[in-house]
Amino acid sequence: MGAPARSLRNNGLSIAFGVLFLAALAGQALAGHAEFNEEQSSHGLPGIGLGSYLMSSQFAVDVVENWRSEYLQFFLYVYATVWLLQLGSPESKPAERMGDETDPEQEVGRWSRRRSPPSARARGARRKLFSVSLGLVMGTIFLASWGVQAWSGWSAYNYQQVEQHHRASVGFAEYLTSGDFWSRTSQNWQSEFLAVGSMAVFSVYLRQRGSPESKPVGAPHSATEESG
């Protein structure tokens, strides 16, 4: 197997989801552009080109409001699974490993292996930062996308207020207390929490052969932290 084929095989999951992401984003852009121009026409306003729509606050807020909820889901799950357990789920640790775990269990410092990341062998702040880096990155992306959602949502809201409804615009602080902002903020959270919680429970009793998100088909229901 040549290097390009080996690279595709070894990175197939990220490549596949990257392609799906770009395809879905393109579909959202085309559908959103058509919907936006229909809304413009219904208010007697001129439509805009696809390029202008892609640079608009309306497109930005529609994109990032979903990113915000997804990264919140991962941020909470990364931290929740440190301390919370689900007996029988491959997504949960066994009860005896609840918490941050010991240095030998985490293979850090003098317990690190030859191929461990350099940061796992380091001392002090570097190792501590690396040990929580996944949650920090997920949380940072969540907060950044929430900020972009707030700013672009405020701009889109004021455009609708002024251009479509002939009403006065609102300040940023006032928008942050509005129903529009909190509707955009919370509308996906309930589905994300339901999906994650149900996955943790379904994976106790159901199987998907060959998937690391599932236990082996023959594993007992009570088996925890096993994957197949």
Coordinates of C-alpha atoms in Angstrom, one line a residue:
M1 CA 0.0 0.0 0.0
G2 CA 1.4 3.4 -1.0
A3 CA 1.8 6.4 1.2
P4 CA -1.3 8.3 -0.1
A5 CA -3.5 5.2 0.2
R6 CA -2.2 4.5 3.7
S7 CA -2.8 8.1 4.7
L8 CA -6.4 7.9 3.5
R9 CA -6.9 4.7 5.4
N10 CA -5.4 6.0 8.6
N11 CA -7.4 9.2 8.5
G12 CA -10.5 8.0 6.9
L13 CA -12.8 9.0 9.7
S14 CA -11.7 12.7 9.8
I15 CA -11.6 12.9 6.0
A16 CA -15.1 11.4 5.6
F17 CA -16.6 13.8 8.2
G18 CA -14.7 16.7 6.8
V19 CA -16.2 16.1 3.4
L20 CA -19.7 15.6 4.9
F21 CA -19.2 18.9 6.8
L22 CA -18.3 20.8 3.6
A23 CA -21.2 19.3 1.6
A24 CA -23.7 20.1 4.4
L25 CA -22.3 23.6 4.7
A26 CA -22.6 24.1 1.0
G27 CA -26.2 22.8 1.1
Q28 CA -27.0 25.1 4.0
A29 CA -25.5 28.1 2.1
L30 CA -27.6 27.5 -1.1
A31 CA -30.8 26.8 0.8
G32 CA -30.3 29.7 3.2
H33 CA -29.6 32.0 0.3
A34 CA -32.8 31.1 -1.4
E35 CA -34.8 31.4 1.8
F36 CA -33.3 34.8 2.6
N37 CA -34.2 36.2 -0.9
E38 CA -37.7 34.8 -0.6
E39 CA -38.0 36.6 2.8
Q40 CA -36.6 39.8 1.2
S41 CA -39.1 39.5 -1.7
S42 CA -42.1 39.1 0.7
H43 CA -41.1 42.5 2.3
G44 CA -40.7 44.2 -1.1
L45 CA -36.9 44.3 -0.7
P46 CA -34.3 43.3 -3.3
G47 CA -32.5 40.0 -3.1
I48 CA -28.7 39.6 -2.8
G49 CA -26.1 37.4 -4.5
L50 CA -24.7 34.3 -3.0
G51 CA -21.4 35.9 -2.2
S52 CA -23.1 38.7 -0.3
Y53 CA -25.2 36.2 1.6
L54 CA -22.1 34.2 2.6
M55 CA -20.7 37.4 4.2
S56 CA -23.9 38.3 5.9
S57 CA -24.7 38.1 9.6
Q58 CA -27.7 36.0 8.8
F59 CA -25.6 33.2 7.4
A60 CA -23.0 33.5 10.2
V61 CA -25.6 33.2 13.0
D62 CA -27.3 30.2 11.3
V63 CA -23.9 28.4 11.1
V64 CA -22.4 29.1 14.5
E65 CA -25.5 28.5 16.6
N66 CA -25.2 24.8 15.8
W67 CA -21.5 24.8 16.4
R68 CA -22.0 26.3 19.8
S69 CA -24.4 23.5 20.9
E70 CA -22.2 20.7 19.5
Y71 CA -19.1 21.9 21.3
L72 CA -21.0 22.5 24.5
Q73 CA -22.1 18.9 24.3
F74 CA -18.5 17.6 23.9
F75 CA -17.2 20.0 26.5
L76 CA -19.7 18.8 29.1
Y77 CA -19.2 15.2 28.2
V78 CA -15.4 15.3 28.5
Y79 CA -15.7 16.7 32.0
A80 CA -18.8 14.8 33.1
T81 CA -17.3 11.4 32.3
V82 CA -14.4 12.1 34.7
W83 CA -16.7 12.0 37.7
L84 CA -20.0 10.6 36.6
L85 CA -20.5 6.9 35.8
Q86 CA -22.9 4.7 33.8
L87 CA -22.6 1.1 34.7
G88 CA -22.3 -1.0 31.6
S89 CA -21.6 1.8 29.1
P90 CA -18.4 1.8 27.0
E91 CA -18.5 5.6 27.4
S92 CA -18.1 5.3 31.2
K93 CA -15.2 4.4 33.4
P94 CA -15.5 1.7 36.0
A95 CA -16.3 2.9 39.5
E96 CA -12.8 2.3 40.9
R97 CA -11.4 4.8 38.4
M98 CA -13.8 7.6 39.1
G99 CA -12.0 11.0 39.2
D100 CA -8.7 12.3 37.8
E101 CA -7.0 8.9 38.4
T102 CA -3.4 8.4 39.5
D103 CA -0.2 9.3 37.6
P104 CA 0.6 5.6 37.0
E105 CA -2.9 5.0 35.6
Q106 CA -2.5 8.1 33.4
E107 CA 1.0 7.2 32.4
V108 CA 2.5 10.6 33.1
G109 CA 5.8 11.8 34.6
R110 CA 8.1 8.9 35.5
W111 CA 5.3 6.4 34.5
S112 CA 5.2 7.7 30.9
R113 CA 6.1 5.3 28.1
R114 CA 8.7 5.7 25.4
R115 CA 6.2 6.9 22.8
S116 CA 4.2 9.1 25.2
P117 CA 3.8 12.8 24.2
P118 CA 6.6 15.0 25.4
S119 CA 4.1 17.0 27.4
A120 CA 3.1 13.9 29.4
R121 CA 6.7 13.5 30.4
A122 CA 7.2 17.2 31.3
R123 CA 6.9 18.6 34.8
G124 CA 4.8 21.4 36.2
A125 CA 2.4 23.6 34.4
R126 CA 3.1 22.1 30.9
R127 CA 1.9 18.7 32.0
K128 CA -1.1 20.1 33.9
L129 CA -2.2 22.1 30.9
F130 CA -1.8 19.2 28.6
S131 CA -3.8 16.9 30.9
V132 CA -6.9 19.1 30.5
S133 CA -6.2 20.4 27.0
L134 CA -9.1 18.5 25.3
G135 CA -11.7 20.1 27.6
L136 CA -10.1 23.5 27.4
V137 CA -10.1 23.5 23.6
M138 CA -13.7 22.3 23.5
G139 CA -14.8 24.9 26.0
T140 CA -12.9 27.7 24.2
I141 CA -14.5 26.8 20.9
F142 CA -17.9 26.7 22.6
L143 CA -17.4 30.2 24.1
A144 CA -16.0 31.6 20.9
S145 CA -18.9 30.3 18.8
W146 CA -21.4 31.6 21.4
G147 CA -19.8 35.0 21.1
V148 CA -19.9 35.0 17.3
Q149 CA -23.5 33.8 17.5
A150 CA -24.4 36.7 19.9
W151 CA -22.7 39.4 17.7
S152 CA -24.0 38.1 14.3
G153 CA -27.4 37.4 15.8
W154 CA -27.6 40.9 17.0
S155 CA -26.7 42.3 13.6
A156 CA -29.2 39.9 11.8
Y157 CA -31.9 40.9 14.3
N158 CA -31.4 44.6 13.8
Y159 CA -31.5 44.1 10.1
Q160 CA -34.9 42.5 10.3
Q161 CA -36.1 45.1 12.8
V162 CA -35.1 48.1 10.6
E163 CA -35.3 46.8 7.0
Q164 CA -38.2 44.4 7.2
H165 CA -40.3 45.5 10.1
H166 CA -39.5 49.3 10.1
R167 CA -38.8 49.3 13.8
A168 CA -36.0 50.7 15.8
S169 CA -32.8 48.8 16.3
V170 CA -31.7 47.5 19.7
G171 CA -28.4 47.7 21.6
F172 CA -26.2 44.7 22.1
A173 CA -26.9 44.5 25.8
E174 CA -30.6 44.6 25.1
Y175 CA -30.3 41.9 22.5
L176 CA -28.6 39.6 25.0
T177 CA -31.8 39.6 27.1
S178 CA -34.1 39.2 24.2
G179 CA -36.2 36.1 23.3
D180 CA -34.5 35.9 19.9
F181 CA -31.0 35.4 21.5
W182 CA -32.1 32.9 24.1
S183 CA -34.3 31.0 21.6
R184 CA -31.3 30.6 19.3
T185 CA -29.1 29.7 22.3
S186 CA -31.3 27.0 23.9
Q187 CA -33.2 25.5 20.9
N188 CA -30.6 22.8 20.2
W189 CA -29.4 22.2 23.7
Q190 CA -32.3 19.9 24.7
S191 CA -31.7 17.7 21.7
E192 CA -28.0 17.4 22.3
F193 CA -28.5 16.5 26.0
L194 CA -31.1 13.9 25.1
A195 CA -28.9 12.4 22.4
V196 CA -25.9 12.1 24.6
G197 CA -27.8 10.7 27.6
S198 CA -29.7 8.2 25.5
M199 CA -26.4 7.0 23.8
A200 CA -24.9 6.3 27.2
V201 CA -28.0 4.2 28.2
F202 CA -28.6 2.5 24.8
S203 CA -24.9 1.4 24.6
V204 CA -25.4 -0.6 27.8
Y205 CA -28.0 -2.9 26.3
L206 CA -27.5 -2.6 22.5
R207 CA -24.5 -3.5 20.3
Q208 CA -23.0 -2.4 17.0
R209 CA -20.5 -5.0 15.9
G210 CA -17.0 -3.5 15.2
S211 CA -17.7 0.0 16.5
P212 CA -15.5 1.4 19.3
E213 CA -18.6 3.2 20.5
S214 CA -20.2 -0.2 21.3
K215 CA -19.1 -3.1 23.5
P216 CA -18.3 -6.4 21.9
V217 CA -21.5 -8.2 20.9
G218 CA -20.9 -10.9 23.5
A219 CA -20.0 -8.6 26.4
P220 CA -22.3 -8.7 29.4
H221 CA -24.6 -5.7 29.9
S222 CA -22.7 -4.9 33.1
A223 CA -19.3 -4.7 31.4
T224 CA -18.1 -1.1 31.6
E225 CA -15.4 0.7 29.5
E226 CA -15.2 -2.1 27.0
S227 CA -15.3 -1.4 23.3
G228 CA -15.6 -3.6 20.3

